Short mmCIF file of C-alpha atoms in Angstrom, two decimals:
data_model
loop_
_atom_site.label_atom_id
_atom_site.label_comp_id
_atom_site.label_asym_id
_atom_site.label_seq_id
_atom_site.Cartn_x
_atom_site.Cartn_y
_atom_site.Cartn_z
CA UNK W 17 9.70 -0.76 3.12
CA UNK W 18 11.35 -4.03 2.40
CA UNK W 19 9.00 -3.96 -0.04
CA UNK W 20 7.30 -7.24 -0.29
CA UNK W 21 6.07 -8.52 2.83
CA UNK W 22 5.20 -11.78 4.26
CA UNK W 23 5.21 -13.45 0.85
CA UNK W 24 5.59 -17.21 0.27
CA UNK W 25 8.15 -19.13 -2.17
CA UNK W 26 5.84 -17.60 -5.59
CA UNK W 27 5.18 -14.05 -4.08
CA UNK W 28 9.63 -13.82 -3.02
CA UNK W 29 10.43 -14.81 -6.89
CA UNK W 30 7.56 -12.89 -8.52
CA UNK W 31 8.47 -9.44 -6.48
CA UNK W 32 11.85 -10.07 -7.65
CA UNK W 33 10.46 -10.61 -11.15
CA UNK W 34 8.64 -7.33 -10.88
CA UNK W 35 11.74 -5.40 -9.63
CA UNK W 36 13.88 -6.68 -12.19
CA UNK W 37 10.47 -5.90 -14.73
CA UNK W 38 10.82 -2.31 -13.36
CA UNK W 39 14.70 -1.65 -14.02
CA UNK W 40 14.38 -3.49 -17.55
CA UNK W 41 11.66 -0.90 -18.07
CA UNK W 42 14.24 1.96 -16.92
CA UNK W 43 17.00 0.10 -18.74
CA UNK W 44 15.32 -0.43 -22.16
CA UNK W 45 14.12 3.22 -22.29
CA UNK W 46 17.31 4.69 -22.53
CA UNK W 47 17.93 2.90 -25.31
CA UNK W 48 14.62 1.76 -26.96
CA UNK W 49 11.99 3.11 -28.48
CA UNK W 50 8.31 2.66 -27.12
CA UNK W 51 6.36 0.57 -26.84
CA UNK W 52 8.44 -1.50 -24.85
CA UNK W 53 8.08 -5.87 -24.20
CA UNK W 54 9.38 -7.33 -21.23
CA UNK W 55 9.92 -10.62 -20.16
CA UNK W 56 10.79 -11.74 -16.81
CA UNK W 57 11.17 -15.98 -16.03
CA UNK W 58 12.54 -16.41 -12.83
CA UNK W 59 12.85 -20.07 -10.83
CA UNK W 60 12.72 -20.08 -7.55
CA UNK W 61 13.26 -22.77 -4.69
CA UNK W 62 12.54 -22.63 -0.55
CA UNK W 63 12.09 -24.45 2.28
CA UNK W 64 10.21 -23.01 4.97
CA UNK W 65 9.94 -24.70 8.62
CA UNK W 66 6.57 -23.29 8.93
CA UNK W 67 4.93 -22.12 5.30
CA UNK W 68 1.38 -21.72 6.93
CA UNK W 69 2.65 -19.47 10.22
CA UNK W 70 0.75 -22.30 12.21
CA UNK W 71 1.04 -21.98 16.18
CA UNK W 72 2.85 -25.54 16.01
CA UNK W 73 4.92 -26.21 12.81
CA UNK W 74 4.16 -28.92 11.44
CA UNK W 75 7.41 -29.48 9.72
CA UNK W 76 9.12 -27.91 6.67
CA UNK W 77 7.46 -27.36 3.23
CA UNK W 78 9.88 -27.19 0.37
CA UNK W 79 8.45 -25.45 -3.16
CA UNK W 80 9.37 -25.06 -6.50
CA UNK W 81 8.21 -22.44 -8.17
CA UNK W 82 8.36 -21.33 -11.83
CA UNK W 83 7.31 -17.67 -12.57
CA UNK W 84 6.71 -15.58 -15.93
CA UNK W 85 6.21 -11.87 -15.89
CA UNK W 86 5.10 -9.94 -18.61
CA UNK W 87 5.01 -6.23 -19.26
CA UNK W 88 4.15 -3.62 -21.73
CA UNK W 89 5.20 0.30 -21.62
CA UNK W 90 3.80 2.98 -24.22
CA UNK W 91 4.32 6.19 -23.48
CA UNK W 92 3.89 9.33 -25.79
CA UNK W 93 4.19 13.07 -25.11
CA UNK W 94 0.50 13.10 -24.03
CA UNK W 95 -0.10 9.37 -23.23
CA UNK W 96 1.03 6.49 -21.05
CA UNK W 97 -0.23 2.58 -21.48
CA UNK W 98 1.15 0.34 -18.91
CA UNK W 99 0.22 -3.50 -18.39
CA UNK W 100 1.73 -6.11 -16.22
CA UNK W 101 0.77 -9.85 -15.53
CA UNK W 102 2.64 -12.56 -13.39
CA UNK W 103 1.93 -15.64 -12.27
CA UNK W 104 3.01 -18.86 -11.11
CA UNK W 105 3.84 -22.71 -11.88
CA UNK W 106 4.18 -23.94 -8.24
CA UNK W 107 5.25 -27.48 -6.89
CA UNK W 108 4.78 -27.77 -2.94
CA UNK W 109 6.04 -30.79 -0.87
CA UNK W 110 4.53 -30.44 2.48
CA UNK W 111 5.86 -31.58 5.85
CA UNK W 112 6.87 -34.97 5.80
CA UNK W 113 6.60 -35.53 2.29
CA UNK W 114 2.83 -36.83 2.79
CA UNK W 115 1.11 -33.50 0.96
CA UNK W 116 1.96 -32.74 -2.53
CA UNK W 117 0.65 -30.38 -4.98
CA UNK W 118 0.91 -28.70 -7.88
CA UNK W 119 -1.02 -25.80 -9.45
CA UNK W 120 -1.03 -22.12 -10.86
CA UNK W 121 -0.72 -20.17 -7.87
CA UNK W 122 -0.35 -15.94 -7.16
CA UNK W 123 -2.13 -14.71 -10.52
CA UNK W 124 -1.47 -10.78 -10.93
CA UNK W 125 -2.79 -8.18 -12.95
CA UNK W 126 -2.32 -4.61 -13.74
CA UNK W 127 -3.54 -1.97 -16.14
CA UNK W 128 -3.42 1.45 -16.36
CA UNK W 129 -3.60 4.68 -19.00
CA UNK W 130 -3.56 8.12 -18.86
CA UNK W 131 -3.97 10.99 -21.94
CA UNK W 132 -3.04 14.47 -21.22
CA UNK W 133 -4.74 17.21 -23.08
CA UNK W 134 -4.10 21.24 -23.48
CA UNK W 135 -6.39 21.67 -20.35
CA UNK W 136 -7.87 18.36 -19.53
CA UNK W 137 -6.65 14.98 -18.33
CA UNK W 138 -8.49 11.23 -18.23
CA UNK W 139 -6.50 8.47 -16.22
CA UNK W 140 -8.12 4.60 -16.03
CA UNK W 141 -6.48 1.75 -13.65
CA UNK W 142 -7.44 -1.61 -12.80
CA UNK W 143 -6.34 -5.02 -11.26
CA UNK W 144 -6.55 -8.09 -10.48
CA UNK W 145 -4.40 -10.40 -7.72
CA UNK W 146 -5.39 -13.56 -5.85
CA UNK W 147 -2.82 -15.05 -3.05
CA UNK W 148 -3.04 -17.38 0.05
CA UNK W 149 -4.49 -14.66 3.20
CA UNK W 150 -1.47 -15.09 5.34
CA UNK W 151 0.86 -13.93 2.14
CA UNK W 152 -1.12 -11.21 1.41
CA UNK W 153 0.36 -8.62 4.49
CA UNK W 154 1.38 -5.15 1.87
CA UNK W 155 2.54 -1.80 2.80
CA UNK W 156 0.32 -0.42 0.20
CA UNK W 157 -3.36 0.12 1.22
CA UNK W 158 -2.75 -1.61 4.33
CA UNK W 159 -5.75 -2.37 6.64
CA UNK W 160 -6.13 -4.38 9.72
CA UNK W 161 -7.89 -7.72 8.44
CA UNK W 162 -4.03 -8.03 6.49
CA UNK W 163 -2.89 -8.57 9.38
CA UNK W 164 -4.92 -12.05 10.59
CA UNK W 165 -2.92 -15.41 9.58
CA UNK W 166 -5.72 -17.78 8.40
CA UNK W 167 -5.91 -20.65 5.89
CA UNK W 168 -7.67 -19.86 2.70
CA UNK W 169 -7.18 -17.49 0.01
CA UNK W 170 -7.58 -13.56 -0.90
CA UNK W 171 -8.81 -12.31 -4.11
CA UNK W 172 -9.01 -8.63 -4.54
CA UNK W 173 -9.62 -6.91 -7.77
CA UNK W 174 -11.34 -3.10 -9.12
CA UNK W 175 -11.06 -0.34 -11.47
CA UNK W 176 -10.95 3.73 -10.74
CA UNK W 177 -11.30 5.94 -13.23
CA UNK W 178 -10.50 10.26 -13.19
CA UNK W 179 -11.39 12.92 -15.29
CA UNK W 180 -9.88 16.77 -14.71
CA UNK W 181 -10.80 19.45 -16.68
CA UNK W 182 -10.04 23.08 -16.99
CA UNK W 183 -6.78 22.57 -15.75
CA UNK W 184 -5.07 25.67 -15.24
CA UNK W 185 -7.93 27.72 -15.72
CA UNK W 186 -9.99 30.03 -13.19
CA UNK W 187 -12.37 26.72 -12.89
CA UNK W 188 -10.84 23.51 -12.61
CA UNK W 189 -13.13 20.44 -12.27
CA UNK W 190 -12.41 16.69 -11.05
CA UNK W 191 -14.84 13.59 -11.81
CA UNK W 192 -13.62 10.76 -10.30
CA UNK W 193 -15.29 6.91 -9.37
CA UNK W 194 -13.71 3.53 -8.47
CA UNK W 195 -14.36 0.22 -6.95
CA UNK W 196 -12.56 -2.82 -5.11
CA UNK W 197 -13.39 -5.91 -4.27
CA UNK W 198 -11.97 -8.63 -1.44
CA UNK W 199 -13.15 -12.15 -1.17
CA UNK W 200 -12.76 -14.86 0.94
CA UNK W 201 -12.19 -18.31 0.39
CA UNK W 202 -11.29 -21.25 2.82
CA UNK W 203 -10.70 -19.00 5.96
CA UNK W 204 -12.03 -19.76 9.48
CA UNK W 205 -11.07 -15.64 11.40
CA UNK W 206 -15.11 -14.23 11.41
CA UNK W 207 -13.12 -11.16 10.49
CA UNK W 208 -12.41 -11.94 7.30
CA UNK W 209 -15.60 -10.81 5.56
CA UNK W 210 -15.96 -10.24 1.66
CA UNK W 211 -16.35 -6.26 1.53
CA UNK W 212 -17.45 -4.31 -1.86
CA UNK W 213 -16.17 -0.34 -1.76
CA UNK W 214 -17.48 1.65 -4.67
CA UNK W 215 -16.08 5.44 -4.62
CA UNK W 216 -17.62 8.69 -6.13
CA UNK W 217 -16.20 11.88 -6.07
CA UNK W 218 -16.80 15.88 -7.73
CA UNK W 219 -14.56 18.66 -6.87
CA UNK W 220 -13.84 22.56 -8.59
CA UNK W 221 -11.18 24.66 -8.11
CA UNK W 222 -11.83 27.82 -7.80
CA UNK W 223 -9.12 30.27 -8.56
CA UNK W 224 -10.06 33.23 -6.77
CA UNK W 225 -6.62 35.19 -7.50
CA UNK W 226 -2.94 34.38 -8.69
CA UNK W 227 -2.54 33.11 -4.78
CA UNK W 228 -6.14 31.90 -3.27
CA UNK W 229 -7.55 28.77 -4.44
CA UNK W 230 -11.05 27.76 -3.14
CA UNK W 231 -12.05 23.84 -3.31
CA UNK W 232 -15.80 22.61 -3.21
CA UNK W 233 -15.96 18.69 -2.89
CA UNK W 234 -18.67 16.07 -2.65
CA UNK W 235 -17.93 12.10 -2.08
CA UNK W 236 -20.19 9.52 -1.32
CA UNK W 237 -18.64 5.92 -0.12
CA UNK W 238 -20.33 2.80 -0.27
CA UNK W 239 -19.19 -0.21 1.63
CA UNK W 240 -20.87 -3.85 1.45
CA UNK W 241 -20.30 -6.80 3.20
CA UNK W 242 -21.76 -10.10 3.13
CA UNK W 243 -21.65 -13.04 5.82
CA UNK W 244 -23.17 -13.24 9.59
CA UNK W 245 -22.55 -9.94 11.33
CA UNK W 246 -22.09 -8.11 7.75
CA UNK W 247 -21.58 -4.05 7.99
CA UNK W 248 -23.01 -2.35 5.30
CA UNK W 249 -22.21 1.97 4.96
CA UNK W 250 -23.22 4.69 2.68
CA UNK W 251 -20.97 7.72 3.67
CA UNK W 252 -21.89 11.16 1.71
CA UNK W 253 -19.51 14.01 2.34
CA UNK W 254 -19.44 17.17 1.67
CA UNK W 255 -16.25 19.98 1.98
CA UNK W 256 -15.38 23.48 1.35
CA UNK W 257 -11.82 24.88 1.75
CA UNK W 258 -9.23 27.83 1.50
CA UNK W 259 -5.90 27.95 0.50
CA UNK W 260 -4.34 31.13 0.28
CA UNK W 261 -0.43 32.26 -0.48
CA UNK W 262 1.13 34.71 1.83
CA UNK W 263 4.81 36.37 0.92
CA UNK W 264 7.94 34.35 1.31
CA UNK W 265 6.45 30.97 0.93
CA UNK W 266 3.95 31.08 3.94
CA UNK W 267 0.85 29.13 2.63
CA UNK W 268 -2.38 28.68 5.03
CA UNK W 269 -5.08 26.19 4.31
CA UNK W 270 -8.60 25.78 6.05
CA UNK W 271 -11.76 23.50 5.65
CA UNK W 272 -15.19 22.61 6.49
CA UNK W 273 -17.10 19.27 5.95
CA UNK W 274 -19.83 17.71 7.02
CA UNK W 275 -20.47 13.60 6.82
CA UNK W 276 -24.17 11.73 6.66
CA UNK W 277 -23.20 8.46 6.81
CA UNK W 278 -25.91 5.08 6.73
CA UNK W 279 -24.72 2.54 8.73
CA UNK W 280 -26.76 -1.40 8.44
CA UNK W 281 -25.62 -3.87 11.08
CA UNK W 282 -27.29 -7.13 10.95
CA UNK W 283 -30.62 -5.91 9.35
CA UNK W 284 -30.60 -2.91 11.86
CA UNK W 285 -30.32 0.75 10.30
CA UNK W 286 -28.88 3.84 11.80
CA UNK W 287 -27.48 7.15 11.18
CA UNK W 288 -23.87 8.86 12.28
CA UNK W 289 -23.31 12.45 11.38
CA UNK W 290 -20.03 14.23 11.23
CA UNK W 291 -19.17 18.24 11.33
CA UNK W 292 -14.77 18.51 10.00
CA UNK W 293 -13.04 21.45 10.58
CA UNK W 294 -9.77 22.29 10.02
CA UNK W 295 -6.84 24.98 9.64
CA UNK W 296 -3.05 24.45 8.93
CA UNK W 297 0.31 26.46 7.62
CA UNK W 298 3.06 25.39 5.47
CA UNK W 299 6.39 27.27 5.30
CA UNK W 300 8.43 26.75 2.24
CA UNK W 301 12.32 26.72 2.65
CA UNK W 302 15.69 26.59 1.11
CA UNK W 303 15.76 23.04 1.68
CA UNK W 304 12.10 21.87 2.30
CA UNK W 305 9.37 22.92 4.34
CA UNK W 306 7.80 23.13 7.69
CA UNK W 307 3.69 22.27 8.41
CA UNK W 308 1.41 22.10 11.09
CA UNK W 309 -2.12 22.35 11.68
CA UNK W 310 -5.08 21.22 13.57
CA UNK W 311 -8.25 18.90 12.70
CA UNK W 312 -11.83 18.34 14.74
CA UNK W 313 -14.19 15.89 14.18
CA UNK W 314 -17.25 16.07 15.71
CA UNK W 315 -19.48 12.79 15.48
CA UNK W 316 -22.80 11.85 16.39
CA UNK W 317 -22.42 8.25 17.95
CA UNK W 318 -18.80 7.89 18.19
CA UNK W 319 -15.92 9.88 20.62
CA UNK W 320 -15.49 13.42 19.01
CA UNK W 321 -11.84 13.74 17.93
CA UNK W 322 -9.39 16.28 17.94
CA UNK W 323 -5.66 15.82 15.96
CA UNK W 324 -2.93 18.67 16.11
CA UNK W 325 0.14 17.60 13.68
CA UNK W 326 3.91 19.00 12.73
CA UNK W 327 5.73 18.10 10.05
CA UNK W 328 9.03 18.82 8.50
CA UNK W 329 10.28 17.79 4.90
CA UNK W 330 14.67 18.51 4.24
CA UNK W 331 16.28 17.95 1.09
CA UNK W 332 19.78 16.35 2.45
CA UNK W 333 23.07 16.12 0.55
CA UNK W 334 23.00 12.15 0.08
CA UNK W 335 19.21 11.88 0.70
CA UNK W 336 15.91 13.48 1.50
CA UNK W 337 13.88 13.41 5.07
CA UNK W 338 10.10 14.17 5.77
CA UNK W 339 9.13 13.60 9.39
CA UNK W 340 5.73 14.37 11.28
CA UNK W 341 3.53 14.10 14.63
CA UNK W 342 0.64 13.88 14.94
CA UNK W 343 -1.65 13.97 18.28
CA UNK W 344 -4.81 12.45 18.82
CA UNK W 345 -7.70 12.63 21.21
CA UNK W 346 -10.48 10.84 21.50
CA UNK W 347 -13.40 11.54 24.21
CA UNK W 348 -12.78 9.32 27.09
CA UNK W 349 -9.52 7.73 26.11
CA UNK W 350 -5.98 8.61 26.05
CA UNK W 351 -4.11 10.49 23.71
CA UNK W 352 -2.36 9.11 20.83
CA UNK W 353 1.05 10.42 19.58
CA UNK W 354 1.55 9.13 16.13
CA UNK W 355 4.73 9.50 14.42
CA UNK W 356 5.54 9.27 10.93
CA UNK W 357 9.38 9.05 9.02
CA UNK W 358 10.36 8.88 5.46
CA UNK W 359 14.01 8.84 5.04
CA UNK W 360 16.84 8.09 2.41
CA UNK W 361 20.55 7.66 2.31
CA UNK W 362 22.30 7.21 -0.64
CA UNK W 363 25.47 5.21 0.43
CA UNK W 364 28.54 5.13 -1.69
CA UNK W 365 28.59 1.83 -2.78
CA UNK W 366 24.30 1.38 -1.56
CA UNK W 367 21.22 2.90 -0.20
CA UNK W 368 19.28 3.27 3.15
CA UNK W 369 15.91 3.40 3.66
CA UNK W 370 13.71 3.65 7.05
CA UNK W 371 9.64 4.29 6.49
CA UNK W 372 7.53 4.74 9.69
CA UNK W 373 3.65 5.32 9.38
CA UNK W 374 1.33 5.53 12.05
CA UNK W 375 -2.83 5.99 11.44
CA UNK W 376 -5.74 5.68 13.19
CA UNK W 377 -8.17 3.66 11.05
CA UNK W 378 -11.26 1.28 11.39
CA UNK W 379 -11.56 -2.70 11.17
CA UNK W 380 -14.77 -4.52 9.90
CA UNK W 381 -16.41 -3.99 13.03
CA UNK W 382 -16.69 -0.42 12.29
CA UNK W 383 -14.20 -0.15 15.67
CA UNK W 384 -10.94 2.31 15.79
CA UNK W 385 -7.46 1.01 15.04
CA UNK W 386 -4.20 2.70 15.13
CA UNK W 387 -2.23 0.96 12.45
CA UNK W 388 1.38 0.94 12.55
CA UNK W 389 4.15 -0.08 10.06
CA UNK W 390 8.08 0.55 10.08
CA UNK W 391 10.31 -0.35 7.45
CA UNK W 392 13.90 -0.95 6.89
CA UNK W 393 15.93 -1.56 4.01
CA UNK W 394 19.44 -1.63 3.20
CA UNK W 395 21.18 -2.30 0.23
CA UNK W 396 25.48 -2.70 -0.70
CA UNK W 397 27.12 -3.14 -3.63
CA UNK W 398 30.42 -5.69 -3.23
CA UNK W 399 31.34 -5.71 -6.29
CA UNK W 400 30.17 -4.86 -10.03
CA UNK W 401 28.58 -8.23 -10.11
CA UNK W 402 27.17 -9.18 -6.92
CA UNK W 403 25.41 -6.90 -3.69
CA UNK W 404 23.77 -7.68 -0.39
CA UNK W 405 19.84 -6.56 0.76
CA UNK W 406 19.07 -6.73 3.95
CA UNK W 407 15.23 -5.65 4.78
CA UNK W 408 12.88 -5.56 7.90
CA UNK W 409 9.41 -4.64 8.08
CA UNK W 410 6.94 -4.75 11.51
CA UNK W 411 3.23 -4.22 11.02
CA UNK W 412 0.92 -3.90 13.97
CA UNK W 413 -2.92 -3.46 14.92
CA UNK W 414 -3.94 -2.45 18.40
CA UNK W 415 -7.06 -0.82 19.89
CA UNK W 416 -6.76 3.01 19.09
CA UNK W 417 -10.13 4.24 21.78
CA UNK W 418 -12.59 1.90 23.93
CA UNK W 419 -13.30 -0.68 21.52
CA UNK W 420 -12.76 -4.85 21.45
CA UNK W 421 -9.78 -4.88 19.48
CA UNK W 422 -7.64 -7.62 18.93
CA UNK W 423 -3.78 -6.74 18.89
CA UNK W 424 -1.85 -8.11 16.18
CA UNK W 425 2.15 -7.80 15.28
CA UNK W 426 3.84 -9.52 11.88
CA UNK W 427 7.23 -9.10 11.65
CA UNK W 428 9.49 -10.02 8.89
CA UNK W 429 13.16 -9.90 8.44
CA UNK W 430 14.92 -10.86 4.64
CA UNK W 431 18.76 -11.01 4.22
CA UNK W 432 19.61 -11.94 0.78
CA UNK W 433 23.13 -11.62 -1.42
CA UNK W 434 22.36 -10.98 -5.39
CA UNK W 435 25.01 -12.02 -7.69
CA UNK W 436 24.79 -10.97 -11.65
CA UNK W 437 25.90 -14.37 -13.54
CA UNK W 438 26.07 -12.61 -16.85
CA UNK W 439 24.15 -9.77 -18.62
CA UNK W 440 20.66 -11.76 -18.49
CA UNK W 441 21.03 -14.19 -15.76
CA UNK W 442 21.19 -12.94 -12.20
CA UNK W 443 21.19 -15.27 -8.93
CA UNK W 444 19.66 -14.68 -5.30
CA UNK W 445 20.09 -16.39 -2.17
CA UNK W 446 18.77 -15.43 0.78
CA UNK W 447 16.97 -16.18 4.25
CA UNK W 448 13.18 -14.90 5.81
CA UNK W 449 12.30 -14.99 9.31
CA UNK W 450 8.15 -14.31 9.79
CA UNK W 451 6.89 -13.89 13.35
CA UNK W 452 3.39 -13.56 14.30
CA UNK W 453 1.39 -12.38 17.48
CA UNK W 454 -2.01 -11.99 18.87
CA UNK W 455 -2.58 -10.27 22.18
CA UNK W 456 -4.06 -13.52 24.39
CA UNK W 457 -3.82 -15.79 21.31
CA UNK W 458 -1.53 -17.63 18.92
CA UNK W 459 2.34 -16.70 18.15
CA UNK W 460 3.95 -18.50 15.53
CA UNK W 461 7.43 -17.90 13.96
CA UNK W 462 8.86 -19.37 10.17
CA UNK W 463 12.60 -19.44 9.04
CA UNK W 464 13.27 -20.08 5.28
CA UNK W 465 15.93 -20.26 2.62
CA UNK W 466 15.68 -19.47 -0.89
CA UNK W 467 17.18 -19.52 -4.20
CA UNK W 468 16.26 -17.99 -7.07
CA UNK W 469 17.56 -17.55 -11.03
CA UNK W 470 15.92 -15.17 -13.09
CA UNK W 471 16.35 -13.83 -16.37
CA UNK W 472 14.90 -10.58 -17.76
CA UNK W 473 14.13 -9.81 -21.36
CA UNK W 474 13.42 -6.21 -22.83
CA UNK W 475 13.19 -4.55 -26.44
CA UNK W 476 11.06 -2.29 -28.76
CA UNK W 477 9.08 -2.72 -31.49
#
């Protein structure tokens, strides 16, 4: 999805540090032993006509910014340890030369290890990253509060942790509990609201024959937020479900829940229940598969809701393609057609890639929001030495039933041409336009150019 998105002058070099982190790692295993160093130091230089996305700019904004990312790889036949930091020594001349500054900007950490055993498995994660809020827009774990610009700054940060056992036995169970947090700092959007999510979770397995697999599940989700209107939910779920394996391929699926969920809203207390129910089919075939099914939720306080979906997944000559649609109703409103695409071309000198996801989530104010994120990106080799990128991604936030939600579009368009100067010193150059709108509010729009040198280091020890 173009992957980075919306990222100022430290974010564009340290995602290209952390892509050229990634191919060192892919590089240096092939020919190293583990564990494997890396060292990425990349310089970077931009000048944006509007850094801050501001309704008005307020003049160009030209930053220098010098980056270090560091990265360890250990991997054994039953164990993986993985660890990356970044960061960022930043120099920022504002508009007009009048506001200067100079700090360590975009810290980034993350950790993770798994261990397999002969029928268990124990997997830890965690991370840290703090960035300015209107740099922080990511196609992973997207929500809609990414989506307001704002002056200030975002730290999130958390830990999950899973244990499986029995795996591959008639009984298979999974432990599993996490926790993120988001806070605020500087911002002026009463949307923006720290938020603390913790995450529980049991489930078993039960292998009833060679083909029929039933699943008993139990989650409870806690959500706390502090500040004036603050939203505080306890969520306890509980699930049953089939899956059973017909002849040539044909599997069907079907589940039962039911949700209690707490809800505190300025000091007042009240209670939403939930009854799920679901059935759907998958059809395996020689070159992918074919599902559908349909979903009901039927909820206390809010509209009930009923989805049907299709979905088809192709393994293609030069590529692979997984496509699905989704309809939803809601009591009292319209129906929804989501759509969502995943789809890659490998070129013969490149690679295409086009990502469209469509959900129907909720904001901080507990209200629904169909989400909606495409992605483009396109890369060509010229030459042994040198290739072009060219990536677009649109995210947008609109009212998904009756509620008082805000609409919200960020768009953002990179064309950049990557040249290899020799084995360990590669050069970028490129160009970012970032548009923003708000249904009955602000639109602002940002053009930049970049540079960037980087270097990436990798060996064993």
């Amino acid at each position: 999805m173009g992957r980075g998105r919306q990222l100022g002058t430290a974010g564009i070099a340290i995602a290209t540090a952390v892509a050229g982190l990634g191919a060192n790692f892919v590089r240096a295993q092939e020919t190293e032993p583990s564990p494997l160093l890396t060292l990425d130091l990349v310089t970077s230089l931009e000048a944006d006509n509007n850094a801050d996305l501001d309704p008005v700019s307020p003049g160009t904004t030209v930053t220098l910014a010098e980056i270090l990312t560091f990265g360890v790889l250990s991997e054994t036949q039953t164990q993986s340890l993985s660890f990356t930091a970044s960061g960022a020594l930043e120099a920022m001349n504002g508009p007009g030369g009048g506001d200067t500054s100079f700090g360590f900007e975009d810290p980034s950490v993350q950790l993770s290890y798994s261990r397999e055993g002969a029928n268990a498995a124990f997997g830890v994660s965690a991370f840290y990253r703090s960035a300015d809020v209107s740099d922080t827009v990511s196609t992973e774990d997207l929500i809609a509060e990414d989506l307001i610009v704002d002056r200030g700054s975002l730290k999130t940060y958390g830990a999950d942790i899973e244990f499986q056992y029995g795996i591959d036995s008639p009984i298979e169970l999974t432990f599993s509990a996490g926790t993120s947090v988001r806070e605020y700092t500087d911002t002026t959007d009463p949307d923006l609201i720290d938020s603390t999510r913790d995450e529980f979770g049991v489930s078993a397995d039960v292998r009833l024959s060679p083909v029929t697999v039933a699943t008993l599940s139990a989650d409870v989700e806690m959500q706390d937020e502090s500040g004036p209107g603050s939203t505080d939910r306890d969520e306890t779920r509980y699930s049953a479900a089939l899956s059973h394996e017909l002849r040539r391929g044909l599997t069907l699926t079907g589940d039962l829940g039911f949700s209690d969920t707490e809800i505190t809203e300025s000091g007042v207390r009240s209670n939403e229940d939930a009854v799920l129910a679901g059935v759907g089919a998958r059809q395996e075939l020689v070159n992918g598969a074919v599902t559908g099914g349909i979903s009901f939720e039927n909820r206390s306080d809010d509209p009930d809701r009923l989805s049907l979906n299709f979905g088809r997944e192709m393994d293609l000559p030069d590529g692979s393609l997984a496509a699905g649609l989704t309809l939803v109703k809601f009591d009292g409103s319209d129906l929804h057609v989501l759509a969502n695409l995943s789809y890659t071309k490998d070129l013969p000198r490149g690679e295409l890639n086009v990502a469209l996801t469509q959900t129907v989530t909720s904001d901080s104010d507990d209200e629904d929001v169909l989400l909606s994120t495409l992605a483009i990106g396109y890369e060509q080799a010229i030459n042994s030495y040198s290739s072009i990128n060219l990536s677009m991604d649109v995210s947008r936030s609109e009212d998904a039933s009756d509620g008082p939600v805000t609409g919200r579009t960020r768009a953002d368009l990179t064309a950049s041409y990557s040249h290899e100067l020799t084995a360990d010193w590669d050069l970028n150059v490129g160009y970012r336009r970032r548009q923003f709108d708000e249904t009955g509010g602000d639109k602002a729009e940002s053009d930049a150019v970049f540079l960037t040198l980087s270097r990436g280091i990798a060996f064993g020890f």
